[in-house]
Tab-separated table of C-alpha atoms in Angstrom:
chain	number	residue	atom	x	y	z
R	10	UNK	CA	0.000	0.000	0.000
R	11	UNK	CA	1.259	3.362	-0.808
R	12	UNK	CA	1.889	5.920	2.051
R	13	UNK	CA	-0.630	8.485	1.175
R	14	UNK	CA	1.127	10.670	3.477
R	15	UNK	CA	4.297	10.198	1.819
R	16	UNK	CA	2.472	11.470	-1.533
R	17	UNK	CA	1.158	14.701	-0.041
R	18	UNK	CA	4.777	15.326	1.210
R	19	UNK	CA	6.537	14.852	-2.097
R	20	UNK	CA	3.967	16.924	-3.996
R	21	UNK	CA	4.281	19.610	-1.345
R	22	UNK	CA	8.298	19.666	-2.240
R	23	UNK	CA	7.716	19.360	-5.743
R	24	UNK	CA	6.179	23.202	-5.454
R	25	UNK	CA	8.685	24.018	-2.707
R	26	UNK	CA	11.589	23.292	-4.562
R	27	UNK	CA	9.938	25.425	-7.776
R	28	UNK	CA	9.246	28.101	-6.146
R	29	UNK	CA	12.464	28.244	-4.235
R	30	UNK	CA	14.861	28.227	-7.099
R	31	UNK	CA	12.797	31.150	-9.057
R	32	UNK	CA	14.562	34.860	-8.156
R	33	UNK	CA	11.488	36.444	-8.924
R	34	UNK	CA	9.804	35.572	-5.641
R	35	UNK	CA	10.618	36.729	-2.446
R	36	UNK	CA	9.784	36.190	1.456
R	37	UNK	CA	6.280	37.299	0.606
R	38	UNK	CA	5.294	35.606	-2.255
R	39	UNK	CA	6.828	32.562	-0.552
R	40	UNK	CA	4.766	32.915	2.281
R	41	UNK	CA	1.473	33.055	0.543
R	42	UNK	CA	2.498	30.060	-1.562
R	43	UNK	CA	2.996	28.328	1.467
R	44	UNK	CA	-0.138	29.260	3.327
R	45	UNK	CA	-1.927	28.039	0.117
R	46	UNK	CA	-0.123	24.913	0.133
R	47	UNK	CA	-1.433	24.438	3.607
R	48	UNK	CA	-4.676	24.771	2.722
R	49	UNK	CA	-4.312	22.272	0.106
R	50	UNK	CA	-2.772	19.434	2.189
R	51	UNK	CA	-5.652	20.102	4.774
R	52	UNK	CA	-8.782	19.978	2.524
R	53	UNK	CA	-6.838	17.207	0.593
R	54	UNK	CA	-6.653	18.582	-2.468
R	55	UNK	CA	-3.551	19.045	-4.494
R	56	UNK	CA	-4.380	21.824	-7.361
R	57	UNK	CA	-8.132	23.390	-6.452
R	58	UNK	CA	-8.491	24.925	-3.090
R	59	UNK	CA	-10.733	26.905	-1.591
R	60	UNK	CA	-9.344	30.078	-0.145
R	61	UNK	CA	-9.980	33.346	1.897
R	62	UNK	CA	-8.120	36.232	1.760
R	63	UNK	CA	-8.220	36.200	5.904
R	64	UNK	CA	-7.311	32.692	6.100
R	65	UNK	CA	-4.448	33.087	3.544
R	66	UNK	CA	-3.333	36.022	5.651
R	67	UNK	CA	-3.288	34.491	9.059
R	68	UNK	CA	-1.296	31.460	7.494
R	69	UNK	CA	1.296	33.811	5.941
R	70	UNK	CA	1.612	36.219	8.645
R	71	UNK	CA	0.868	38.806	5.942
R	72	UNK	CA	-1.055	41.489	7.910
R	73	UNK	CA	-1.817	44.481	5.674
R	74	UNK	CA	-4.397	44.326	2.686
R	75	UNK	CA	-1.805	46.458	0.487
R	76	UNK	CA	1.075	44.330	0.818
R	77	UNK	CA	-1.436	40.630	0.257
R	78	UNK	CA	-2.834	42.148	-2.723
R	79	UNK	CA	0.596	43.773	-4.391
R	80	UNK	CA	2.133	40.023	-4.056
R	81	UNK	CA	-0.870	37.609	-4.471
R	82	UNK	CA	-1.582	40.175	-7.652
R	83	UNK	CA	2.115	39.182	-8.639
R	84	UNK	CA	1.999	35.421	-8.243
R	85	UNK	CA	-0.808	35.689	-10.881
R	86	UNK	CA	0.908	37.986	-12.929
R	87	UNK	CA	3.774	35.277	-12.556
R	88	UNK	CA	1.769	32.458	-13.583
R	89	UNK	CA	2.056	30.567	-10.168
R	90	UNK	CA	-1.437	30.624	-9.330
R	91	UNK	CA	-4.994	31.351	-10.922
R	92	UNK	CA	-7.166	32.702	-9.055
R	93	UNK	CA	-11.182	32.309	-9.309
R	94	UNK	CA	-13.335	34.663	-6.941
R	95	UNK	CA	-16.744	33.342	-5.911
R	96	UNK	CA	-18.274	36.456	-5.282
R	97	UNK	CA	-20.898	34.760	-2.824
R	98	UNK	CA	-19.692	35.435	0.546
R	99	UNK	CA	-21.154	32.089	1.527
R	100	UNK	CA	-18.668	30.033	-1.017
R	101	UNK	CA	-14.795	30.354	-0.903
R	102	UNK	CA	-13.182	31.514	-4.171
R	103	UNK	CA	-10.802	29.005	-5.662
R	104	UNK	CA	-7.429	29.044	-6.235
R	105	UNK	CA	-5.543	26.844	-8.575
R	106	UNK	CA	-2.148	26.245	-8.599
R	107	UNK	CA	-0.051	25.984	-11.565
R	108	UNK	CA	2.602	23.366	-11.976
R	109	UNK	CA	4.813	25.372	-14.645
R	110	UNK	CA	4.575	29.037	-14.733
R	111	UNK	CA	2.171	29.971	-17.233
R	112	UNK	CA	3.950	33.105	-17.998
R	113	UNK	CA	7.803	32.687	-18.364
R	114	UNK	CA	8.801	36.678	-19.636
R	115	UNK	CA	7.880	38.161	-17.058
């Protein structure tokens, strides 16, 4: 039987070790990454997830609306992440995360 475990690990490293070796991104972007990345391995999902802007926030330690929206504007600008809003305050909007950046000029 495979450790399922094991799985979520390695696909959790797979986007570490992207994001990690791109220059572009820094402690914030990082941090955001991460805090979706958590949200992932806890709903079990590995490339849809249902986020909040407060819960990405408190997992990130980002605590000012200017400085989330300037970087989680630039990880779609990137090509990191896409990012679909529900507009329904009673669903979460979606984000998906991108394996290879969908925008490499940038």
């Amino acid at each position: 039987m495979i450790n399922t475990k094991r799985l979520k690990e390695n696909y959790i490293m797979s986007y570490l070790s992207m994001y990690s070796n791109d220059p572009k991104l820094n402690v914030w972007h990082l941090s955001i990454l991460t805090a979706i990345l958590g949200l992932g391995y806890r709903q079990g999902q590995r490339r849809r997830i249902k986020v909040s802007r407060s819960k990405i926030m408190e997992l990130s330690h980002v605590n000012t609306l200017p400085t989330y929206h300037k970087y989680f504007k630039q990880l779609q600008d990137l090509g990191y992440i896409k990012y679909t809003p529900s507009y329904h305050p009673g669903y979460k909007s979606e984000v998906k995360l991108c394996k290879k950046r969908l925008s490499q000029n940038i």
